[in-house]
CSV table of C-alpha atoms and ligand atoms in Angstrom, one decimal:
chain,number,residue,atom,x,y,z
W,1,ILE,CA,-16.5,-6.1,-20.4
W,2,PRO,CA,-13.7,-3.7,-19.6
W,3,ARG,CA,-12.3,-2.0,-22.6
W,4,GLY,CA,-9.2,-4.0,-22.3
W,5,ILE,CA,-5.7,-4.4,-23.5
W,6,CYS,CA,-6.4,-8.1,-23.8
W,7,SER,CA,-10.1,-8.2,-24.3
W,8,VAL,CA,-9.8,-10.5,-27.2
W,9,LEU,CA,-7.9,-13.1,-25.1
W,10,TRP,CA,-10.5,-13.3,-22.4
W,11,ALA,CA,-13.8,-12.0,-23.7
W,12,SER,CA,-15.2,-15.4,-24.5
W,13,ARG,CA,-14.4,-16.7,-21.0
W,14,LEU,CA,-15.5,-13.7,-19.2
W,15,SER,CA,-19.0,-13.6,-20.7
W,16,GLN,CA,-19.9,-16.7,-18.6
W,17,ARG,CA,-18.4,-15.5,-15.4
W,18,GLN,CA,-20.1,-12.5,-14.0
W,19,SER,CA,-17.8,-12.3,-11.0
W,20,LEU,CA,-14.8,-11.3,-13.2
W,21,HIS,CA,-16.8,-8.4,-14.6
W,22,THR,CA,-17.4,-7.0,-11.1
W,23,GLY,CA,-16.1,-3.6,-10.7
W,24,ASN,CA,-13.7,-3.8,-13.7
W,25,ALA,CA,-11.3,-5.5,-11.3
W,26,TYR,CA,-9.3,-7.5,-13.8
W,27,ILE,CA,-7.3,-6.3,-16.8
W,28,THR,CA,-6.3,-9.8,-17.9
W,29,GLN,CA,-7.5,-13.3,-16.9
W,30,ASN,CA,-5.1,-16.2,-17.0
W,31,PRO,CA,-6.6,-18.2,-19.8
W,32,ASP,CA,-5.3,-21.5,-18.3
W,33,GLU,CA,-7.2,-20.9,-15.0
W,34,SER,CA,-10.8,-21.4,-14.2
W,35,LEU,CA,-12.6,-19.7,-11.5
W,36,GLU,CA,-14.5,-22.5,-9.8
W,37,ALA,CA,-15.1,-21.6,-6.3
W,38,ALA,CA,-13.7,-24.9,-5.1
W,39,LYS,CA,-10.3,-23.9,-6.3
W,40,ARG,CA,-10.5,-20.4,-4.9
W,41,ASP,CA,-8.0,-21.1,-2.1
W,42,THR,CA,-5.3,-22.1,-4.5
W,43,HIS,CA,-5.4,-18.9,-6.6
W,44,PHE,CA,-4.1,-15.4,-6.2
W,45,ALA,CA,-4.6,-12.3,-8.3
W,46,VAL,CA,-1.7,-10.0,-9.2
W,47,LYS,CA,-1.8,-6.3,-9.6
W,48,ASP,CA,-0.9,-5.3,-13.1
W,49,ASN,CA,2.4,-3.7,-12.1
W,50,ILE,CA,3.8,-7.0,-11.0
W,51,ALA,CA,5.2,-9.4,-13.6
W,52,ALA,CA,3.6,-12.8,-14.1
W,53,ARG,CA,5.1,-14.8,-17.0
W,54,GLY,CA,2.7,-15.4,-19.9
W,55,LEU,CA,0.4,-12.5,-19.0
W,56,PRO,CA,0.9,-8.8,-20.0
W,57,THR,CA,2.1,-6.4,-17.4
W,58,THR,CA,0.7,-3.0,-18.4
W,59,CYS,CA,0.5,-1.0,-15.2
W,60,ALA,CA,-2.9,0.1,-16.6
W,61,SER,CA,-1.0,2.4,-18.9
W,62,ASN,CA,-1.3,2.9,-22.7
W,63,ILE,CA,2.5,3.2,-22.9
W,64,LEU,CA,2.8,-0.5,-21.9
W,65,ALA,CA,-0.3,-1.8,-23.7
W,66,GLY,CA,0.1,-5.4,-24.5
W,67,GLN,CA,3.6,-5.6,-23.0
W,68,GLU,CA,4.8,-8.8,-21.5
W,69,ILE,CA,7.6,-9.2,-19.1
W,70,PRO,CA,9.3,-12.5,-19.9
W,71,PHE,CA,9.7,-13.6,-16.2
W,72,SER,CA,7.7,-13.6,-13.0
W,73,ALA,CA,8.3,-11.4,-10.1
W,74,THR,CA,10.0,-13.0,-7.1
W,75,ILE,CA,6.9,-12.8,-5.0
W,76,VAL,CA,4.9,-14.5,-7.8
W,77,GLN,CA,7.4,-17.3,-8.0
W,78,GLN,CA,7.4,-17.6,-4.2
W,79,LEU,CA,3.7,-18.1,-4.1
W,80,GLN,CA,3.8,-20.4,-7.1
W,81,ARG,CA,6.3,-22.6,-5.3
W,82,ARG,CA,3.7,-22.8,-2.5
W,83,ASN,CA,1.2,-24.3,-5.1
W,84,LEU,CA,-0.8,-21.1,-5.7
W,85,THR,CA,-1.6,-20.2,-9.3
W,86,VAL,CA,-2.1,-16.8,-10.9
W,87,ILE,CA,-5.8,-16.2,-11.7
W,88,GLY,CA,-5.3,-12.9,-13.5
W,89,LYS,CA,-3.9,-9.4,-13.4
W,90,THR,CA,-5.8,-6.6,-11.7
W,91,ASN,CA,-6.7,-3.1,-12.6
W,92,MET,CA,-5.1,-0.1,-10.8
W,93,ASP,CA,-4.3,3.5,-11.1
W,94,GLU,CA,-1.8,4.0,-13.8
W,95,PHE,CA,1.7,3.1,-12.5
W,96,GLY,CA,0.2,3.1,-9.0
W,97,MET,CA,-0.4,6.8,-8.9
W,98,GLY,CA,-3.8,7.5,-7.4
W,99,THR,CA,-6.1,6.8,-4.5
W,100,HIS,CA,-9.4,5.7,-6.2
W,101,SER,CA,-8.3,3.4,-9.1
W,102,THR,CA,-10.0,5.9,-11.4
W,103,ALA,CA,-6.8,6.8,-13.2
W,104,SER,CA,-6.6,3.6,-15.4
W,105,ALA,CA,-6.2,3.4,-19.1
W,106,VAL,CA,-8.7,0.6,-19.2
W,107,GLY,CA,-11.4,2.3,-17.2
W,108,ARG,CA,-12.0,2.9,-13.5
W,109,VAL,CA,-12.6,0.2,-10.9
W,110,SER,CA,-15.7,0.5,-8.9
W,111,ASN,CA,-16.7,-1.0,-5.5
W,112,ILE,CA,-19.0,-4.0,-5.4
W,113,SER,CA,-22.7,-4.1,-5.1
W,114,PRO,CA,-24.6,-2.6,-3.3
W,115,ILE,CA,-22.3,0.4,-3.2
W,116,GLU,CA,-20.8,0.1,-6.7
W,117,GLU,CA,-21.0,3.8,-7.3
W,118,ARG,CA,-18.4,4.3,-4.6
W,119,SER,CA,-14.6,4.4,-4.9
W,120,ALA,CA,-12.8,1.1,-4.4
W,121,GLY,CA,-9.7,2.9,-3.2
W,122,GLY,CA,-6.4,2.9,-5.0
W,123,SER,CA,-4.1,2.3,-6.4
W,124,SER,CA,-4.6,-1.5,-5.9
W,125,GLY,CA,-8.4,-1.1,-6.2
W,126,GLY,CA,-8.7,-4.0,-8.7
W,127,SER,CA,-7.0,-6.4,-6.2
W,128,ALA,CA,-9.3,-5.3,-3.4
W,129,VAL,CA,-12.4,-5.8,-5.6
W,130,ALA,CA,-11.1,-9.1,-6.8
W,131,VAL,CA,-11.1,-10.2,-3.2
W,132,SER,CA,-14.2,-8.5,-2.0
W,133,ALA,CA,-16.2,-9.9,-4.9
W,134,GLY,CA,-15.0,-13.4,-3.9
W,135,THR,CA,-13.1,-14.2,-7.1
W,136,THR,CA,-10.0,-15.0,-5.1
W,137,ASP,CA,-8.9,-15.2,-1.5
W,138,LEU,CA,-5.6,-13.5,-1.9
W,139,ALA,CA,-4.4,-10.7,-4.1
W,140,LEU,CA,-1.1,-9.0,-4.5
W,141,GLY,CA,-0.9,-5.2,-4.6
W,142,THR,CA,1.8,-2.6,-4.1
W,143,ASP,CA,1.8,0.0,-1.4
W,144,THR,CA,4.0,3.1,-1.9
W,145,GLY,CA,1.9,5.5,0.2
W,146,GLY,CA,-1.2,3.5,1.1
W,147,SER,CA,-2.2,1.6,-2.0
W,148,VAL,CA,-3.2,-1.6,-0.4
W,149,ARG,CA,-4.4,-0.1,2.9
W,150,MET,CA,-6.7,2.4,1.2
W,151,PRO,CA,-8.5,0.0,-1.1
W,152,ALA,CA,-8.9,-2.5,1.8
W,153,ALA,CA,-10.5,0.2,3.9
W,154,TYR,CA,-13.0,1.1,1.1
W,155,THR,CA,-13.9,-2.6,0.4
W,156,GLU,CA,-14.1,-4.1,3.9
W,157,THR,CA,-11.1,-6.3,3.2
W,158,VAL,CA,-7.7,-6.7,4.9
W,159,GLY,CA,-4.7,-4.8,3.4
W,160,PHE,CA,-1.2,-5.4,4.6
W,161,LYS,CA,2.0,-3.4,3.8
W,162,PRO,CA,5.1,-5.3,5.2
W,163,SER,CA,8.3,-3.7,6.5
W,164,TYR,CA,10.3,-2.1,3.6
W,165,GLY,CA,12.8,-4.5,2.3
W,166,MET,CA,11.1,-7.7,3.6
W,167,ILE,CA,9.4,-8.8,0.4
W,168,SER,CA,11.4,-8.7,-2.8
W,169,ARG,CA,10.4,-6.1,-5.4
W,170,TRP,CA,12.2,-7.8,-8.2
W,171,GLY,CA,9.7,-7.9,-11.1
W,172,VAL,CA,7.6,-5.1,-9.7
W,173,VAL,CA,7.5,-2.0,-11.9
W,174,PRO,CA,8.9,0.8,-9.7
W,175,TYR,CA,6.9,3.9,-8.9
W,176,ALA,CA,9.0,5.3,-6.1
W,177,ASN,CA,11.7,2.8,-5.1
W,178,SER,CA,12.5,4.1,-1.7
W,179,LEU,CA,8.8,3.7,-0.7
W,180,ASP,CA,7.5,0.8,-2.8
W,181,THR,CA,6.5,-2.4,-1.1
W,182,VAL,CA,4.6,-5.4,-2.3
W,183,GLY,CA,1.3,-5.6,-0.4
W,184,PHE,CA,-1.3,-8.2,0.2
W,185,ILE,CA,-5.1,-8.0,0.2
W,186,ALA,CA,-7.3,-10.8,1.6
W,187,GLN,CA,-10.7,-11.4,3.3
W,188,THR,CA,-9.0,-12.4,6.5
W,189,VAL,CA,-5.7,-11.7,8.3
W,190,GLY,CA,-4.9,-15.5,8.4
W,191,GLU,CA,-4.3,-15.8,4.6
W,192,ILE,CA,-1.7,-13.0,4.7
W,193,GLU,CA,-0.1,-14.2,7.9
W,194,SER,CA,0.7,-17.6,6.5
W,195,VAL,CA,2.4,-16.1,3.4
W,196,ILE,CA,4.5,-13.7,5.4
W,197,ALA,CA,5.4,-16.3,8.0
W,198,SER,CA,7.1,-18.4,5.2
W,199,VAL,CA,8.5,-15.8,2.8
W,200,ARG,CA,10.0,-13.3,5.3
W,201,ALA,CA,13.1,-15.4,5.7
W,202,GLU,CA,14.0,-15.3,2.0
W,203,HIS,CA,16.5,-12.8,0.8
W,204,ASP,CA,16.5,-12.0,-3.0
W,205,LEU,CA,19.9,-11.4,-4.6
W,206,ARG,CA,18.2,-9.7,-7.5
W,207,ASP,CA,16.6,-6.9,-5.5
W,208,PRO,CA,19.3,-4.5,-4.0
W,209,THR,CA,16.7,-3.3,-1.4
W,210,SER,CA,15.9,-6.8,-0.2
W,211,LEU,CA,17.2,-7.1,3.4
W,212,THR,CA,20.3,-9.3,3.6
W,213,GLN,CA,20.1,-12.8,5.0
W,214,ALA,CA,22.2,-11.7,8.0
W,215,THR,CA,19.8,-8.9,8.8
W,216,ARG,CA,16.8,-11.1,8.4
W,217,GLU,CA,18.3,-13.7,10.8
W,218,ARG,CA,19.1,-11.0,13.3
W,219,CYS,CA,15.6,-9.5,13.1
W,220,MET,CA,14.0,-12.9,13.3
W,221,ALA,CA,16.0,-13.8,16.4
W,222,GLN,CA,14.6,-10.7,18.1
W,223,GLU,CA,11.0,-11.4,17.1
W,224,ARG,CA,8.4,-11.6,19.8
W,225,GLN,CA,6.5,-14.8,20.4
W,226,VAL,CA,2.9,-14.6,19.4
W,227,PRO,CA,0.1,-16.9,20.6
W,228,PRO,CA,-1.0,-19.3,17.9
W,229,SER,CA,-4.8,-19.3,18.5
W,230,VAL,CA,-7.3,-16.6,17.7
W,231,GLU,CA,-8.8,-16.9,21.1
W,232,GLN,CA,-5.5,-16.3,22.9
W,233,ARG,CA,-4.9,-13.3,20.6
W,234,LYS,CA,-8.1,-11.8,21.8
W,235,GLY,CA,-7.4,-12.7,25.5
W,236,GLU,CA,-4.7,-12.6,28.1
W,237,TRP,CA,-1.9,-11.7,25.6
W,238,LEU,CA,-3.6,-8.4,24.5
W,239,ARG,CA,-3.5,-7.3,28.2
W,240,GLY,CA,0.2,-6.9,28.0
W,241,LEU,CA,0.1,-4.6,25.0
W,242,THR,CA,-0.1,-0.8,24.7
W,243,PHE,CA,-1.7,1.0,21.8
W,244,GLY,CA,-1.0,4.7,21.0
W,245,ILE,CA,-3.6,7.1,19.5
W,246,PRO,CA,-1.6,9.9,17.8
W,247,ILE,CA,-3.2,13.2,18.7
W,248,GLU,CA,-2.1,14.8,15.5
W,249,TYR,CA,-4.3,12.4,13.5
W,250,ASN,CA,-7.4,14.0,14.9
W,251,ILE,CA,-7.6,16.4,11.9
W,252,GLU,CA,-10.3,18.7,10.8
W,253,GLU,CA,-11.0,16.7,7.7
W,254,LEU,CA,-11.7,13.6,9.8
W,255,ASP,CA,-15.3,12.5,9.1
W,256,PRO,CA,-17.3,12.2,12.4
W,257,ARG,CA,-18.4,8.7,11.5
W,258,ILE,CA,-14.8,7.5,11.0
W,259,LYS,CA,-13.8,9.2,14.3
W,260,ALA,CA,-16.6,7.4,16.1
W,261,GLY,CA,-15.4,4.1,14.7
W,262,TRP,CA,-11.8,4.8,15.7
W,263,MET,CA,-12.9,5.6,19.3
W,264,GLN,CA,-15.1,2.5,19.4
W,265,CYS,CA,-12.0,0.4,18.4
W,266,ALA,CA,-10.0,2.1,21.2
W,267,GLN,CA,-12.8,1.2,23.6
W,268,LYS,CA,-12.9,-2.4,22.4
W,269,ILE,CA,-9.1,-2.7,23.0
W,270,ARG,CA,-9.6,-1.4,26.5
W,271,ASP,CA,-12.5,-3.9,27.1
W,272,LEU,CA,-10.3,-6.7,26.0
W,273,GLY,CA,-7.7,-5.5,28.6
W,274,GLY,CA,-5.2,-3.7,26.4
W,275,ARG,CA,-3.9,-0.2,27.3
W,276,VAL,CA,-4.7,2.7,25.0
W,277,VAL,CA,-2.7,6.0,25.5
W,278,PRO,CA,-2.3,9.2,23.5
W,279,VAL,CA,1.0,9.7,21.8
W,280,SER,CA,2.4,12.6,19.8
W,281,LEU,CA,3.9,12.3,16.4
W,282,PRO,CA,4.6,16.0,15.7
W,283,SER,CA,6.1,15.6,12.2
W,284,THR,CA,3.0,14.0,10.9
W,285,LYS,CA,1.7,17.3,9.8
W,286,ASN,CA,4.5,17.6,7.2
W,287,ALA,CA,4.5,13.9,6.2
W,288,LEU,CA,1.9,14.3,3.4
W,289,SER,CA,3.8,17.2,1.8
W,290,ALA,CA,7.1,15.3,2.0
W,291,TYR,CA,5.6,12.2,0.5
W,292,TYR,CA,4.2,14.2,-2.5
W,293,VAL,CA,7.6,15.6,-3.1
W,294,ILE,CA,9.6,12.4,-2.8
W,295,ALA,CA,7.2,10.0,-4.6
W,296,PRO,CA,6.8,12.2,-7.7
W,297,ALA,CA,10.6,12.9,-7.8
W,298,GLU,CA,11.4,9.2,-7.8
W,299,ALA,CA,8.5,8.6,-10.3
W,300,ALA,CA,9.8,11.2,-12.7
W,301,SER,CA,13.2,9.5,-12.7
W,302,ASN,CA,11.8,6.0,-13.1
W,303,LEU,CA,9.4,6.9,-15.9
W,304,SER,CA,12.0,8.7,-18.0
W,305,LYS,CA,12.9,5.4,-19.5
W,306,TYR,CA,9.5,5.2,-21.4
W,307,ASP,CA,10.7,7.1,-24.4
W,308,GLY,CA,9.4,5.1,-27.2
W,309,ILE,CA,12.9,4.0,-28.2
W,310,ARG,CA,14.1,1.7,-25.5
W,311,TYR,CA,10.9,1.2,-23.5
W,312,GLY,CA,7.3,1.9,-24.1
W,313,LYS,CA,5.0,1.8,-27.0
W,314,ARG,CA,6.0,4.4,-29.6
W,315,ALA,CA,3.3,6.7,-30.8
W,316,GLU,CA,2.1,6.0,-34.3
W,317,GLY,CA,3.8,8.1,-36.9
W,318,ALA,CA,6.6,9.1,-34.6
W,319,THR,CA,10.0,8.3,-36.0
W,320,THR,CA,13.5,8.4,-34.6
W,321,ASP,CA,14.5,10.9,-37.4
W,322,ALA,CA,13.1,13.8,-35.5
W,323,LEU,CA,15.6,15.0,-33.1
W,324,ASP,CA,13.4,17.9,-32.2
W,325,GLY,CA,11.6,16.0,-29.4
W,326,VAL,CA,8.5,15.0,-31.5
W,327,LEU,CA,9.0,11.3,-30.8
W,328,TYR,CA,9.3,11.8,-27.1
W,329,ALA,CA,6.5,14.3,-26.9
W,330,LYS,CA,4.1,12.2,-29.0
W,331,THR,CA,5.0,8.9,-27.3
W,332,ARG,CA,4.8,10.3,-23.8
W,333,GLY,CA,1.9,12.6,-24.6
W,334,ASN,CA,-0.2,9.7,-25.9
W,335,GLY,CA,1.1,7.0,-23.6
W,336,PHE,CA,0.7,8.6,-20.2
W,337,GLY,CA,-2.6,9.7,-18.5
W,338,PRO,CA,-3.1,13.1,-16.9
W,339,GLU,CA,-2.1,12.0,-13.4
W,340,VAL,CA,1.1,10.4,-14.5
W,341,LYS,CA,2.0,13.6,-16.5
W,342,ARG,CA,1.3,15.7,-13.4
W,343,ARG,CA,3.6,13.6,-11.3
W,344,VAL,CA,6.4,13.7,-13.9
W,345,LEU,CA,6.1,17.5,-14.1
W,346,LEU,CA,6.0,17.8,-10.3
W,347,GLY,CA,9.0,15.5,-9.8
W,348,SER,CA,11.1,17.0,-12.6
W,349,TYR,CA,10.5,20.4,-11.0
W,350,THR,CA,11.4,19.5,-7.4
W,351,LEU,CA,14.6,17.8,-8.6
W,352,SER,CA,15.6,20.8,-10.8
W,353,SER,CA,18.7,22.7,-9.7
W,354,LYS,CA,16.6,25.7,-8.6
W,355,ALA,CA,14.1,23.8,-6.6
W,356,ILE,CA,15.9,20.8,-5.2
W,357,ASP,CA,17.1,22.5,-2.0
W,358,ASN,CA,13.7,23.9,-1.1
W,359,TYR,CA,11.7,20.8,-2.0
W,360,PHE,CA,13.5,17.5,-2.4
W,361,ILE,CA,16.2,18.0,0.3
W,362,GLN,CA,13.6,19.4,2.8
W,363,ALA,CA,11.3,16.5,2.2
W,364,GLN,CA,14.2,14.1,3.0
W,365,LYS,CA,14.7,15.8,6.3
W,366,VAL,CA,11.0,15.6,7.1
W,367,ARG,CA,11.2,11.9,6.3
W,368,GLN,CA,13.9,11.4,8.9
W,369,LEU,CA,11.8,13.3,11.5
W,370,VAL,CA,8.8,11.2,10.7
W,371,ARG,CA,10.9,8.0,11.3
W,372,LYS,CA,12.3,9.4,14.6
W,373,ASP,CA,8.8,10.3,15.8
W,374,PHE,CA,7.9,6.6,15.5
W,375,ASP,CA,11.1,5.4,17.0
W,376,ARG,CA,10.5,7.7,20.0
W,377,VAL,CA,7.0,6.3,20.8
W,378,PHE,CA,7.6,2.6,20.1
W,379,LYS,CA,8.7,0.3,23.0
W,380,LEU,CA,10.8,-1.8,20.6
W,381,SER,CA,13.8,-0.1,19.0
W,382,ASN,CA,14.2,-0.1,15.3
W,383,PRO,CA,16.4,-3.1,14.5
W,384,LEU,CA,17.9,-1.3,11.5
W,385,CYS,CA,19.1,1.6,13.6
W,386,ASP,CA,20.6,-0.8,16.1
W,387,GLU,CA,23.0,-1.9,13.5
W,388,ALA,CA,24.9,1.4,13.4
W,389,PRO,CA,27.6,1.7,16.0
W,390,PHE,CA,26.1,3.7,18.8
W,391,ASP,CA,28.4,6.7,19.8
W,392,LEU,CA,26.8,9.1,22.2
W,393,SER,CA,29.4,11.8,21.7
W,394,GLU,CA,28.5,12.0,18.0
W,395,MET,CA,24.8,12.4,18.8
W,396,ASP,CA,23.3,15.8,18.6
W,397,GLU,CA,21.7,16.6,21.9
W,398,SER,CA,18.2,17.2,20.6
W,399,ILE,CA,18.2,13.8,19.1
W,400,SER,CA,19.2,12.0,22.2
W,401,LEU,CA,16.8,13.8,24.4
W,402,GLU,CA,13.8,13.9,22.2
W,403,ASN,CA,14.0,10.5,20.6
W,404,LYS,CA,14.6,8.1,23.4
W,405,LEU,CA,13.2,9.7,26.5
W,406,GLY,CA,9.5,10.2,27.3
W,407,PRO,CA,7.1,8.1,29.2
W,408,THR,CA,4.9,6.8,26.4
W,409,GLN,CA,6.1,3.5,25.0
W,410,VAL,CA,3.7,1.7,22.8
W,411,ASP,CA,3.6,-1.5,20.9
W,412,PHE,CA,1.3,-0.3,18.2
W,413,ILE,CA,-0.3,2.8,16.8
W,414,ILE,CA,-4.0,2.8,15.8
W,415,SER,CA,-5.6,5.3,13.5
W,416,PRO,CA,-8.2,5.3,10.8
W,417,THR,CA,-6.9,4.2,7.4
W,418,ALA,CA,-8.8,6.9,5.5
W,419,PRO,CA,-10.4,10.1,6.8
W,420,THR,CA,-13.8,9.3,5.2
W,421,PRO,CA,-15.9,6.3,4.1
W,422,PRO,CA,-15.5,5.5,0.4
W,423,PRO,CA,-16.6,8.6,-1.5
W,424,ARG,CA,-19.0,8.5,-4.5
W,425,LEU,CA,-17.2,8.1,-7.8
W,426,GLU,CA,-19.1,11.1,-9.1
W,427,ASP,CA,-17.6,13.2,-6.2
W,428,VAL,CA,-14.2,11.7,-6.9
W,429,ALA,CA,-14.4,13.0,-10.4
W,430,LYS,CA,-15.0,16.5,-9.1
W,431,GLN,CA,-12.0,16.4,-6.7
W,432,THR,CA,-8.9,18.4,-7.4
W,433,PRO,CA,-5.7,16.4,-7.3
W,434,LEU,CA,-4.9,18.0,-4.0
W,435,ASP,CA,-8.2,16.8,-2.5
W,436,SER,CA,-7.3,13.4,-3.6
W,437,TYR,CA,-3.8,13.5,-2.1
W,438,MET,CA,-5.4,14.5,1.2
W,439,ASN,CA,-6.9,11.1,1.5
W,440,ASP,CA,-3.5,9.6,2.0
W,441,VAL,CA,-2.8,11.6,5.1
W,442,PHE,CA,-2.9,8.7,7.5
W,443,THR,CA,-1.2,6.1,5.3
W,444,VAL,CA,1.9,8.0,4.2
W,445,PRO,CA,3.8,8.3,7.5
W,446,ALA,CA,4.3,4.5,7.9
W,447,SER,CA,5.5,4.5,4.3
W,448,LEU,CA,8.0,7.2,4.8
W,449,ALA,CA,9.4,5.4,7.8
W,450,GLY,CA,9.3,1.9,6.1
W,451,LEU,CA,7.1,0.4,8.9
W,452,PRO,CA,4.6,-2.4,8.6
W,453,ALA,CA,1.0,-1.3,8.6
W,454,ILE,CA,-2.3,-3.1,8.1
W,455,SER,CA,-5.9,-2.0,7.5
W,456,ILE,CA,-8.6,-4.2,8.9
W,457,PRO,CA,-12.4,-3.6,8.6
W,458,MET,CA,-13.7,-1.2,11.3
W,459,ASP,CA,-17.3,-0.9,12.3
W,460,ILE,CA,-18.8,2.5,12.5
W,461,PRO,CA,-21.6,3.1,15.0
W,462,VAL,CA,-24.7,3.9,12.9
W,463,ASP,CA,-26.9,6.7,14.0
W,464,THR,CA,-29.1,7.1,11.0
W,465,THR,CA,-32.3,5.8,9.4
W,466,SER,CA,-30.9,6.3,5.9
W,467,GLU,CA,-30.5,3.0,4.2
W,468,GLU,CA,-27.5,4.3,2.2
W,469,GLU,CA,-25.7,5.4,5.3
W,470,LYS,CA,-26.3,2.0,6.9
W,471,LEU,CA,-24.5,0.4,3.9
W,472,LEU,CA,-21.5,2.5,4.8
W,473,ASN,CA,-21.2,1.6,8.4
W,474,PHE,CA,-17.6,0.5,7.9
W,475,GLY,CA,-14.2,2.0,7.5
W,476,GLY,CA,-10.6,0.8,7.9
W,477,LEU,CA,-8.7,0.7,11.2
W,478,GLN,CA,-5.0,1.1,10.5
W,479,ILE,CA,-2.5,-0.5,12.9
W,480,ILE,CA,1.2,0.4,12.6
W,481,GLY,CA,4.1,-1.5,14.2
W,482,GLN,CA,7.8,-1.1,14.6
W,483,PHE,CA,10.1,-2.2,11.8
W,484,TRP,CA,10.1,-6.0,11.4
W,485,ASP,CA,7.4,-6.4,14.0
W,486,ASP,CA,5.2,-7.7,11.2
W,487,MET,CA,4.3,-11.0,12.7
W,488,THR,CA,3.1,-9.5,16.0
W,489,LEU,CA,1.2,-6.8,14.0
W,490,LEU,CA,-0.6,-9.6,12.1
W,491,ALA,CA,-1.4,-11.5,15.3
W,492,VAL,CA,-2.8,-8.3,16.9
W,493,ALA,CA,-4.8,-7.5,13.8
W,494,GLN,CA,-6.3,-10.9,13.9
W,495,GLY,CA,-7.1,-10.5,17.6
W,496,LEU,CA,-8.9,-7.2,16.9
W,497,SER,CA,-10.8,-8.4,13.8
G,1,LIG,N1,-2.2,7.6,-3.3
G,1,LIG,C1,-0.8,7.5,-3.2
G,1,LIG,C2,-0.2,8.1,-4.5
G,1,LIG,O1,-0.9,8.3,-5.4
G,1,LIG,C3,-0.3,6.2,-2.9
G,1,LIG,C4,-0.2,5.3,-4.1
G,1,LIG,C5,0.5,4.0,-3.8
G,1,LIG,O2,0.7,3.6,-2.7
G,1,LIG,N2,1.0,3.4,-4.9
G,1,LIG,O3,1.0,8.2,-4.6
């Protein structure tokens, strides 16, 4: 049984239900819910940084141990209105900061048998294992820089990050607001598609980054038609689509097995009649660095509220009398784990007056270049950019030439989700923070640009007699689409699954 914040609440129930133990996936189980397989399709699991009334929301952090948020997040309410009930809250990297779900105050998540000594990915690793172990068909996660796609790739599940602003973040504990999205993990694309199809029209007044009703209607009016049946999605329709392979994604660190799987997917698309062409996304090489400046900067700002006075569990023995910082230092020192502290330090530094120009401001510029790279290669234009009045005279020449001209116009981009198969947890423990950040190299560009992206299971051609290697003949294929092309992206993902 996980050393849990609420172990008393659910220990007795858990003892009979092995599946909930699996991989330390859950932090809290909803005591009102049972886990009978027959009801599986009416449940969903919720990452522990998303509020669900009646259950604690701890973000897998000691600073929020036992904390309840007295309302449910909009997305939880939306699913409840569709007759789904919360089965439990899932384990994660503390505040969403991590790539392997090993940075949790209640113990790490691990993959399911027979590769349980492997990383389940992060930060929504608990949600991914909850799905891959069969305890639920749908789990909510959050994706700031890859946190639903990475766990999906490591657990052979489907992980979807919608366009930024489509799904309300009200009731989701912020990590890096300009990047955070609610994400979805499921066994199949179909489950996710039905949710997105119905909730994407709903604006949320309580979330200032939720796209307005007018923008939603305009975007929906421009949506492409997708064929309803799976057969059609594998057939004729795919012949009209072009897929880009970004040449910059062929990095040195790419594991040859993952590369072989990626190329096999490209071939499969060609066999089905789709076009596959190389594209160039030159700013990709700076995307990871920009992400690891912007995300910690926003995190440092967000987490400053956990001071033991207004928010967060005060360290024992610390009193408000001490104006010398003891209360802060003790509370934050005890309450946050090492990765969170690292991000707070990093973010505070890059926002400091001496460093901001060289780091934070540069990173914002890189972010714009990353978005422009995508806009240049996609056939569809970005509906958010259409909104601005288009005045050629104001446009700097380099932008007009570089961004809109060029022969390659693609519908989607395909890449691996992660550069390697799921690593051993013992190797993860030896990684430096930088090694771990490197894993996010393929997922952060879509996050910086706010684009929809999905990870679906990808077969790896096996060329080995090793039994262990054969267990790992999967990875994740990432498909990235233009802003608000989520429904087409999901249809394509289903066609390629
Ligand atoms: N691994 C990335 C990070 O640690 C992404 C996390 C996320 O998407 N929440 O920031």
